[in-house]
Amino acid sequence: MQLLHLDSSALGAASVSRQLSAEIVARQRALHPDIRVTYRDLAADPALHLTGTHMAIRAGASNADATIAADLVKGNAYLDDLLAADIVVIGAPMYNFSIPTPLKSWVDRIAVAGKTFQYTATGPVGLLKGKRAFIASARGSVYPAGTPAAANEHQESYLIGLLSFLGLTDVKVVRAEGLAFGPEAKDAAVASALEDIAAITA
Ligand SMILES: Cc1cc2nc3c(=O)[nH]c(=O)nc-3n(C[C@H](O)[C@H](O)[C@H](O)COP(=O)(O)O)c2cc1C
C-alpha cells in the first residue's frame, strides 16, 4: 500500500495542519505496517505558477529554459505520486478563505485531462479509482453551515470538490478550527482533531 503525504503550511513546526497530517500518517502506519510513504513539503519546495511557457511546452513547443524544464519534471512527479497512491493525506491550512498557493500549484499539475479526468459527450469523468484521501484542515475562524461565514469556505469545499471531480470521493476531513479564538480554544480544537484521528480504523 502506498501513501502520499502532502504539507502546504508556511508555519513550519508551529503549523497545526502539519501536526494533524503527521498524526494521520502515523495512524495509517499503525493500521497498515507495510505502508510506503512518499512525502512532499509543498511550502518548502513549491512548483512554479503555470505560465504561458509551460502551456506552450505542453502544446509541443521546444524548451530552452532550464528552470521551466526542472519545474515540468517536478509537476510530472506530482502526477506520478498521486497515480501511485492508495491513500492521499493533504495538510491544508485555510489562507484567505482558500488553500495556500503551493497547494494550488500542486493541483494545477495533477488535474490533467486524460490522466486524472476526461471530458466525454456526457460531461466530465474522474479517472482516479480506488483511492482514499484525508484532509488535515486548520483554520483560524469557524464556518458553520447556514451562517454567512459559510459563504467564504473555499478550502475544504474546494479540495473535496476537486477530488470528487477527479473520481476520488472517499474523503475524510480532520478539522481543527477556531484556532485564532485564544489559546484554550486552540488547544481544545487540536485535542478534538487528534481524538478524531485516533478513532480512524481503516
Ligand atoms: C496568510 C494567512 C491567511 C489566513 N487566512 C485565514 C482565513 O481566511 N480564514 C481563517 O479562518 N483563518 C485564516 N488564517 C489562519 C490560519 O488558517 C490558521 O493560522 C491555521 O492554523 C493555519 O494552518 P497551519 O497552522 O497549518 O499553518 C490565515 C493565516 C495566514 C498565515
PDB file of C-alpha atoms and ligand atoms in Angstrom:
ATOM      1  CA  MET A   1       0.000   0.000   0.000  1.00  0.00           C
ATOM      2  CA  GLN A   2       1.278   3.458  -0.955  1.00  0.00           C
ATOM      3  CA  LEU A   3       0.524   6.720   0.877  1.00  0.00           C
ATOM      4  CA  LEU A   4       1.170  10.219  -0.450  1.00  0.00           C
ATOM      5  CA  HIS A   5       1.649  12.792   2.327  1.00  0.00           C
ATOM      6  CA  LEU A   6       1.484  16.493   1.387  1.00  0.00           C
ATOM      7  CA  ASP A   7       2.026  19.547   3.579  1.00  0.00           C
ATOM      8  CA  SER A   8       1.479  23.132   2.496  1.00  0.00           C
ATOM      9  CA  SER A   9       1.575  25.336   5.613  1.00  0.00           C
ATOM     10  CA  ALA A  10       4.130  28.152   5.729  1.00  0.00           C
ATOM     11  CA  LEU A  11       4.313  27.938   9.528  1.00  0.00           C
ATOM     12  CA  GLY A  12       6.783  25.058   9.837  1.00  0.00           C
ATOM     13  CA  ALA A  13       6.929  23.491  13.299  1.00  0.00           C
ATOM     14  CA  ALA A  14       4.155  25.823  14.560  1.00  0.00           C
ATOM     15  CA  SER A  15       1.705  24.519  11.965  1.00  0.00           C
ATOM     16  CA  VAL A  16      -1.435  22.739  13.119  1.00  0.00           C
ATOM     17  CA  SER A  17      -2.178  21.169   9.726  1.00  0.00           C
ATOM     18  CA  ARG A  18       1.335  19.697   9.689  1.00  0.00           C
ATOM     19  CA  GLN A  19       0.763  18.249  13.162  1.00  0.00           C
ATOM     20  CA  LEU A  20      -2.546  16.731  12.081  1.00  0.00           C
ATOM     21  CA  SER A  21      -1.299  15.366   8.756  1.00  0.00           C
ATOM     22  CA  ALA A  22       1.668  13.739  10.529  1.00  0.00           C
ATOM     23  CA  GLU A  23      -0.695  12.143  13.060  1.00  0.00           C
ATOM     24  CA  ILE A  24      -2.918  10.820  10.278  1.00  0.00           C
ATOM     25  CA  VAL A  25       0.117   9.273   8.575  1.00  0.00           C
ATOM     26  CA  ALA A  26       1.263   7.774  11.886  1.00  0.00           C
ATOM     27  CA  ARG A  27      -2.221   6.297  12.357  1.00  0.00           C
ATOM     28  CA  GLN A  28      -2.110   4.807   8.854  1.00  0.00           C
ATOM     29  CA  ARG A  29       1.333   3.332   9.561  1.00  0.00           C
ATOM     30  CA  ALA A  30      -0.077   1.726  12.717  1.00  0.00           C
ATOM     31  CA  LEU A  31      -3.073   0.333  10.816  1.00  0.00           C
ATOM     32  CA  HIS A  32      -1.054  -0.774   7.768  1.00  0.00           C
ATOM     33  CA  PRO A  33       2.510  -1.639   8.895  1.00  0.00           C
ATOM     34  CA  ASP A  34       3.654  -2.383   5.329  1.00  0.00           C
ATOM     35  CA  ILE A  35       2.610   1.031   4.012  1.00  0.00           C
ATOM     36  CA  ARG A  36       5.132   3.022   1.963  1.00  0.00           C
ATOM     37  CA  VAL A  37       5.049   6.809   2.353  1.00  0.00           C
ATOM     38  CA  THR A  38       6.033   9.476  -0.158  1.00  0.00           C
ATOM     39  CA  TYR A  39       6.319  12.912   1.458  1.00  0.00           C
ATOM     40  CA  ARG A  40       6.283  16.309  -0.228  1.00  0.00           C
ATOM     41  CA  ASP A  41       6.621  19.620   1.605  1.00  0.00           C
ATOM     42  CA  LEU A  42       4.959  21.835  -0.976  1.00  0.00           C
ATOM     43  CA  ALA A  43       5.677  25.007   1.019  1.00  0.00           C
ATOM     44  CA  ALA A  44       9.417  24.289   1.175  1.00  0.00           C
ATOM     45  CA  ASP A  45       9.675  23.246  -2.461  1.00  0.00           C
ATOM     46  CA  PRO A  46       6.707  24.624  -4.430  1.00  0.00           C
ATOM     47  CA  ALA A  47       6.085  24.211  -8.120  1.00  0.00           C
ATOM     48  CA  LEU A  48       6.071  27.445 -10.100  1.00  0.00           C
ATOM     49  CA  HIS A  49       2.822  29.091 -11.073  1.00  0.00           C
ATOM     50  CA  LEU A  50       1.792  27.902 -14.504  1.00  0.00           C
ATOM     51  CA  THR A  51       2.959  30.303 -17.221  1.00  0.00           C
ATOM     52  CA  GLY A  52       2.483  30.711 -20.943  1.00  0.00           C
ATOM     53  CA  THR A  53       5.813  28.941 -21.389  1.00  0.00           C
ATOM     54  CA  HIS A  54       4.519  25.885 -19.529  1.00  0.00           C
ATOM     55  CA  MET A  55       1.416  25.869 -21.725  1.00  0.00           C
ATOM     56  CA  ALA A  56       3.398  26.237 -24.935  1.00  0.00           C
ATOM     57  CA  ILE A  57       5.645  23.312 -23.979  1.00  0.00           C
ATOM     58  CA  ARG A  58       2.618  21.217 -23.094  1.00  0.00           C
ATOM     59  CA  ALA A  59       1.306  22.049 -26.577  1.00  0.00           C
ATOM     60  CA  GLY A  60       4.538  20.779 -28.152  1.00  0.00           C
ATOM     61  CA  ALA A  61       6.876  23.804 -28.247  1.00  0.00           C
ATOM     62  CA  SER A  62      10.562  23.145 -27.604  1.00  0.00           C
ATOM     63  CA  ASN A  63      12.010  24.412 -24.331  1.00  0.00           C
ATOM     64  CA  ALA A  64      15.318  26.170 -23.770  1.00  0.00           C
ATOM     65  CA  ASP A  65      14.604  27.263 -20.197  1.00  0.00           C
ATOM     66  CA  ALA A  66      16.292  25.004 -17.610  1.00  0.00           C
ATOM     67  CA  THR A  67      14.150  26.373 -14.759  1.00  0.00           C
ATOM     68  CA  ILE A  68      10.940  25.534 -16.578  1.00  0.00           C
ATOM     69  CA  ALA A  69      12.328  22.135 -17.598  1.00  0.00           C
ATOM     70  CA  ALA A  70      13.069  21.250 -13.962  1.00  0.00           C
ATOM     71  CA  ASP A  71       9.668  22.532 -12.938  1.00  0.00           C
ATOM     72  CA  LEU A  72       7.938  20.347 -15.524  1.00  0.00           C
ATOM     73  CA  VAL A  73       9.820  17.326 -14.173  1.00  0.00           C
ATOM     74  CA  LYS A  74       8.560  18.227 -10.683  1.00  0.00           C
ATOM     75  CA  GLY A  75       4.985  18.542 -11.950  1.00  0.00           C
ATOM     76  CA  ASN A  76       5.163  15.156 -13.667  1.00  0.00           C
ATOM     77  CA  ALA A  77       6.483  13.655 -10.425  1.00  0.00           C
ATOM     78  CA  TYR A  78       3.484  15.127  -8.569  1.00  0.00           C
ATOM     79  CA  LEU A  79       1.222  13.328 -11.011  1.00  0.00           C
ATOM     80  CA  ASP A  80       3.147  10.047 -10.725  1.00  0.00           C
ATOM     81  CA  ASP A  81       2.987  10.280  -6.893  1.00  0.00           C
ATOM     82  CA  LEU A  82      -0.770  10.682  -6.997  1.00  0.00           C
ATOM     83  CA  LEU A  83      -1.437   7.955  -9.557  1.00  0.00           C
ATOM     84  CA  ALA A  84       0.666   5.522  -7.477  1.00  0.00           C
ATOM     85  CA  ALA A  85      -1.023   6.358  -4.170  1.00  0.00           C
ATOM     86  CA  ASP A  86      -3.733   4.332  -2.471  1.00  0.00           C
ATOM     87  CA  ILE A  87      -4.126   6.962   0.255  1.00  0.00           C
ATOM     88  CA  VAL A  88      -3.537  10.720  -0.016  1.00  0.00           C
ATOM     89  CA  VAL A  89      -3.074  12.854   3.117  1.00  0.00           C
ATOM     90  CA  ILE A  90      -3.281  16.596   2.450  1.00  0.00           C
ATOM     91  CA  GLY A  91      -2.203  19.137   5.048  1.00  0.00           C
ATOM     92  CA  ALA A  92      -4.387  22.104   4.165  1.00  0.00           C
ATOM     93  CA  PRO A  93      -4.472  25.367   6.111  1.00  0.00           C
ATOM     94  CA  MET A  94      -7.046  27.979   5.185  1.00  0.00           C
ATOM     95  CA  TYR A  95      -5.389  31.087   3.741  1.00  0.00           C
ATOM     96  CA  ASN A  96      -7.696  33.921   2.754  1.00  0.00           C
ATOM     97  CA  PHE A  97     -10.673  31.543   2.658  1.00  0.00           C
ATOM     98  CA  SER A  98      -8.926  29.129   0.314  1.00  0.00           C
ATOM     99  CA  ILE A  99      -5.804  26.947   0.174  1.00  0.00           C
ATOM    100  CA  PRO A 100      -2.136  28.077   0.189  1.00  0.00           C
ATOM    101  CA  THR A 101      -0.703  28.821  -3.240  1.00  0.00           C
ATOM    102  CA  PRO A 102       1.840  25.936  -3.158  1.00  0.00           C
ATOM    103  CA  LEU A 103      -1.074  23.528  -2.755  1.00  0.00           C
ATOM    104  CA  LYS A 104      -2.887  25.234  -5.640  1.00  0.00           C
ATOM    105  CA  SER A 105       0.274  24.840  -7.721  1.00  0.00           C
ATOM    106  CA  TRP A 106       0.165  21.106  -6.906  1.00  0.00           C
ATOM    107  CA  VAL A 107      -3.486  20.996  -8.040  1.00  0.00           C
ATOM    108  CA  ASP A 108      -2.522  22.696 -11.292  1.00  0.00           C
ATOM    109  CA  ARG A 109      -0.108  19.833 -12.036  1.00  0.00           C
ATOM    110  CA  ILE A 110      -2.278  16.871 -11.063  1.00  0.00           C
ATOM    111  CA  ALA A 111      -5.545  17.956 -12.697  1.00  0.00           C
ATOM    112  CA  VAL A 112      -4.580  16.742 -16.155  1.00  0.00           C
ATOM    113  CA  ALA A 113      -7.077  15.752 -18.849  1.00  0.00           C
ATOM    114  CA  GLY A 114      -6.523  12.174 -19.921  1.00  0.00           C
ATOM    115  CA  LYS A 115      -4.663  11.334 -16.708  1.00  0.00           C
ATOM    116  CA  THR A 116      -6.883  12.218 -13.762  1.00  0.00           C
ATOM    117  CA  PHE A 117     -10.096  13.247 -15.546  1.00  0.00           C
ATOM    118  CA  GLN A 118     -11.552  13.363 -19.014  1.00  0.00           C
ATOM    119  CA  TYR A 119     -14.388  15.138 -20.724  1.00  0.00           C
ATOM    120  CA  THR A 120     -16.897  12.926 -22.504  1.00  0.00           C
ATOM    121  CA  ALA A 121     -20.019  13.575 -24.567  1.00  0.00           C
ATOM    122  CA  THR A 122     -21.992  13.490 -21.332  1.00  0.00           C
ATOM    123  CA  GLY A 123     -19.642  15.580 -19.220  1.00  0.00           C
ATOM    124  CA  PRO A 124     -16.520  15.154 -17.093  1.00  0.00           C
ATOM    125  CA  VAL A 125     -15.444  11.792 -15.702  1.00  0.00           C
ATOM    126  CA  GLY A 126     -12.926  11.360 -12.887  1.00  0.00           C
ATOM    127  CA  LEU A 127     -10.206   8.806 -13.580  1.00  0.00           C
ATOM    128  CA  LEU A 128      -8.909   8.259 -10.026  1.00  0.00           C
ATOM    129  CA  LYS A 129     -10.354   4.994  -8.747  1.00  0.00           C
ATOM    130  CA  GLY A 130      -9.948   3.016  -5.543  1.00  0.00           C
ATOM    131  CA  LYS A 131      -8.158   5.765  -3.613  1.00  0.00           C
ATOM    132  CA  ARG A 132      -8.896   7.344  -0.237  1.00  0.00           C
ATOM    133  CA  ALA A 133      -7.982  10.827   0.970  1.00  0.00           C
ATOM    134  CA  PHE A 134      -7.650  12.608   4.288  1.00  0.00           C
ATOM    135  CA  ILE A 135      -7.686  16.396   4.534  1.00  0.00           C
ATOM    136  CA  ALA A 136      -5.908  17.789   7.609  1.00  0.00           C
ATOM    137  CA  SER A 137      -7.723  21.117   7.840  1.00  0.00           C
ATOM    138  CA  ALA A 138      -6.631  24.029  10.060  1.00  0.00           C
ATOM    139  CA  ARG A 139      -8.175  27.471  10.169  1.00  0.00           C
ATOM    140  CA  GLY A 140      -8.344  30.482  12.414  1.00  0.00           C
ATOM    141  CA  SER A 141     -12.096  31.019  12.368  1.00  0.00           C
ATOM    142  CA  VAL A 142     -15.187  28.828  12.009  1.00  0.00           C
ATOM    143  CA  TYR A 143     -17.505  28.370   9.027  1.00  0.00           C
ATOM    144  CA  PRO A 144     -20.737  26.708  10.230  1.00  0.00           C
ATOM    145  CA  ALA A 145     -23.181  25.648   7.519  1.00  0.00           C
ATOM    146  CA  GLY A 146     -26.127  28.001   7.259  1.00  0.00           C
ATOM    147  CA  THR A 147     -24.257  31.058   8.554  1.00  0.00           C
ATOM    148  CA  PRO A 148     -22.922  33.980   6.473  1.00  0.00           C
ATOM    149  CA  ALA A 149     -19.372  32.764   7.177  1.00  0.00           C
ATOM    150  CA  ALA A 150     -20.066  29.555   5.256  1.00  0.00           C
ATOM    151  CA  ALA A 151     -20.101  31.558   2.007  1.00  0.00           C
ATOM    152  CA  ASN A 152     -16.352  32.100   2.479  1.00  0.00           C
ATOM    153  CA  GLU A 153     -15.482  28.440   2.971  1.00  0.00           C
ATOM    154  CA  HIS A 154     -13.412  27.684  -0.160  1.00  0.00           C
ATOM    155  CA  GLN A 155     -10.765  25.485   1.474  1.00  0.00           C
ATOM    156  CA  GLU A 156     -12.267  22.118   2.459  1.00  0.00           C
ATOM    157  CA  SER A 157     -15.097  22.519  -0.065  1.00  0.00           C
ATOM    158  CA  TYR A 158     -12.595  23.270  -2.828  1.00  0.00           C
ATOM    159  CA  LEU A 159     -10.455  20.214  -2.073  1.00  0.00           C
ATOM    160  CA  ILE A 160     -13.455  17.905  -1.666  1.00  0.00           C
ATOM    161  CA  GLY A 161     -14.950  19.201  -4.929  1.00  0.00           C
ATOM    162  CA  LEU A 162     -11.645  18.869  -6.765  1.00  0.00           C
ATOM    163  CA  LEU A 163     -11.010  15.317  -5.538  1.00  0.00           C
ATOM    164  CA  SER A 164     -14.578  14.333  -6.401  1.00  0.00           C
ATOM    165  CA  PHE A 165     -14.150  15.769  -9.910  1.00  0.00           C
ATOM    166  CA  LEU A 166     -11.084  13.538 -10.257  1.00  0.00           C
ATOM    167  CA  GLY A 167     -13.041  10.472  -9.095  1.00  0.00           C
ATOM    168  CA  LEU A 168     -11.751  10.411  -5.532  1.00  0.00           C
ATOM    169  CA  THR A 169     -14.881  10.505  -3.404  1.00  0.00           C
ATOM    170  CA  ASP A 170     -13.756   8.617  -0.261  1.00  0.00           C
ATOM    171  CA  VAL A 171     -12.548  11.694   1.620  1.00  0.00           C
ATOM    172  CA  LYS A 172     -12.357  12.245   5.375  1.00  0.00           C
ATOM    173  CA  VAL A 173     -11.789  15.728   6.771  1.00  0.00           C
ATOM    174  CA  VAL A 174      -9.988  16.082  10.115  1.00  0.00           C
ATOM    175  CA  ARG A 175     -10.540  19.668  11.206  1.00  0.00           C
ATOM    176  CA  ALA A 176      -9.078  21.987  13.822  1.00  0.00           C
ATOM    177  CA  GLU A 177     -10.782  25.366  13.561  1.00  0.00           C
ATOM    178  CA  GLY A 178     -11.321  28.464  15.669  1.00  0.00           C
ATOM    179  CA  LEU A 179      -7.556  28.411  16.204  1.00  0.00           C
ATOM    180  CA  ALA A 180      -7.424  32.211  16.436  1.00  0.00           C
ATOM    181  CA  PHE A 181     -10.005  32.360  19.227  1.00  0.00           C
ATOM    182  CA  GLY A 182      -7.415  32.121  22.011  1.00  0.00           C
ATOM    183  CA  PRO A 183      -5.040  29.523  23.484  1.00  0.00           C
ATOM    184  CA  GLU A 184      -7.753  27.494  25.201  1.00  0.00           C
ATOM    185  CA  ALA A 185      -9.899  27.315  22.078  1.00  0.00           C
ATOM    186  CA  LYS A 186      -6.870  26.326  20.049  1.00  0.00           C
ATOM    187  CA  ASP A 187      -5.847  23.584  22.475  1.00  0.00           C
ATOM    188  CA  ALA A 188      -9.398  22.223  22.529  1.00  0.00           C
ATOM    189  CA  ALA A 189      -9.674  22.250  18.728  1.00  0.00           C
ATOM    190  CA  VAL A 190      -6.374  20.431  18.289  1.00  0.00           C
ATOM    191  CA  ALA A 191      -7.228  17.895  21.006  1.00  0.00           C
ATOM    192  CA  SER A 192     -10.577  17.204  19.334  1.00  0.00           C
ATOM    193  CA  ALA A 193      -8.907  16.692  15.950  1.00  0.00           C
ATOM    194  CA  LEU A 194      -6.341  14.328  17.493  1.00  0.00           C
ATOM    195  CA  GLU A 195      -9.216  12.319  19.004  1.00  0.00           C
ATOM    196  CA  ASP A 196     -10.799  12.089  15.558  1.00  0.00           C
ATOM    197  CA  ILE A 197      -7.505  10.756  14.181  1.00  0.00           C
ATOM    198  CA  ALA A 198      -7.146   8.200  16.979  1.00  0.00           C
ATOM    199  CA  ALA A 199     -10.635   6.948  16.082  1.00  0.00           C
ATOM    200  CA  ILE A 200      -9.690   6.212  12.447  1.00  0.00           C
ATOM    201  CA  THR A 201      -9.970   2.452  11.950  1.00  0.00           C
ATOM    202  CA  ALA A 202      -9.001   1.961   8.303  1.00  0.00           C
TER     203      ALA A 202
HETATM  204  C1  LIG B   1      -1.713  34.180   5.182  1.00  0.00           C
HETATM  205  C2  LIG B   1      -2.782  33.657   6.107  1.00  0.00           C
HETATM  206  C3  LIG B   1      -4.102  33.776   5.766  1.00  0.00           C
HETATM  207  C4  LIG B   1      -5.093  33.288   6.603  1.00  0.00           C
HETATM  208  N1  LIG B   1      -6.386  33.389   6.216  1.00  0.00           N
HETATM  209  C5  LIG B   1      -7.359  32.850   7.012  1.00  0.00           C
HETATM  210  C6  LIG B   1      -8.719  32.902   6.613  1.00  0.00           C
HETATM  211  O1  LIG B   1      -9.077  33.399   5.553  1.00  0.00           O
HETATM  212  N2  LIG B   1      -9.632  32.342   7.432  1.00  0.00           N
HETATM  213  C7  LIG B   1      -9.311  31.726   8.611  1.00  0.00           C
HETATM  214  O2  LIG B   1     -10.197  31.197   9.285  1.00  0.00           O
HETATM  215  N3  LIG B   1      -8.027  31.673   9.013  1.00  0.00           N
HETATM  216  C8  LIG B   1      -7.047  32.219   8.238  1.00  0.00           C
HETATM  217  N4  LIG B   1      -5.755  32.153   8.625  1.00  0.00           N
HETATM  218  C9  LIG B   1      -5.420  31.453   9.868  1.00  0.00           C
HETATM  219  C10 LIG B   1      -4.925  30.052   9.565  1.00  0.00           C
HETATM  220  O3  LIG B   1      -5.908  29.297   8.884  1.00  0.00           O
HETATM  221  C11 LIG B   1      -4.543  29.364  10.852  1.00  0.00           C
HETATM  222  O4  LIG B   1      -3.421  30.065  11.396  1.00  0.00           O
HETATM  223  C12 LIG B   1      -4.183  27.915  10.673  1.00  0.00           C
HETATM  224  O5  LIG B   1      -3.657  27.424  11.879  1.00  0.00           O
HETATM  225  C13 LIG B   1      -3.167  27.757   9.552  1.00  0.00           C
HETATM  226  O6  LIG B   1      -2.790  26.403   9.453  1.00  0.00           O
HETATM  227  P1  LIG B   1      -1.333  25.980   9.919  1.00  0.00           P
HETATM  228  O7  LIG B   1      -1.307  26.124  11.417  1.00  0.00           O
HETATM  229  O8  LIG B   1      -1.200  24.573   9.490  1.00  0.00           O
HETATM  230  O9  LIG B   1      -0.359  26.876   9.253  1.00  0.00           O
HETATM  231  C14 LIG B   1      -4.741  32.660   7.812  1.00  0.00           C
HETATM  232  C15 LIG B   1      -3.388  32.553   8.161  1.00  0.00           C
HETATM  233  C16 LIG B   1      -2.424  33.038   7.321  1.00  0.00           C
HETATM  234  C17 LIG B   1      -0.984  32.890   7.707  1.00  0.00           C
END
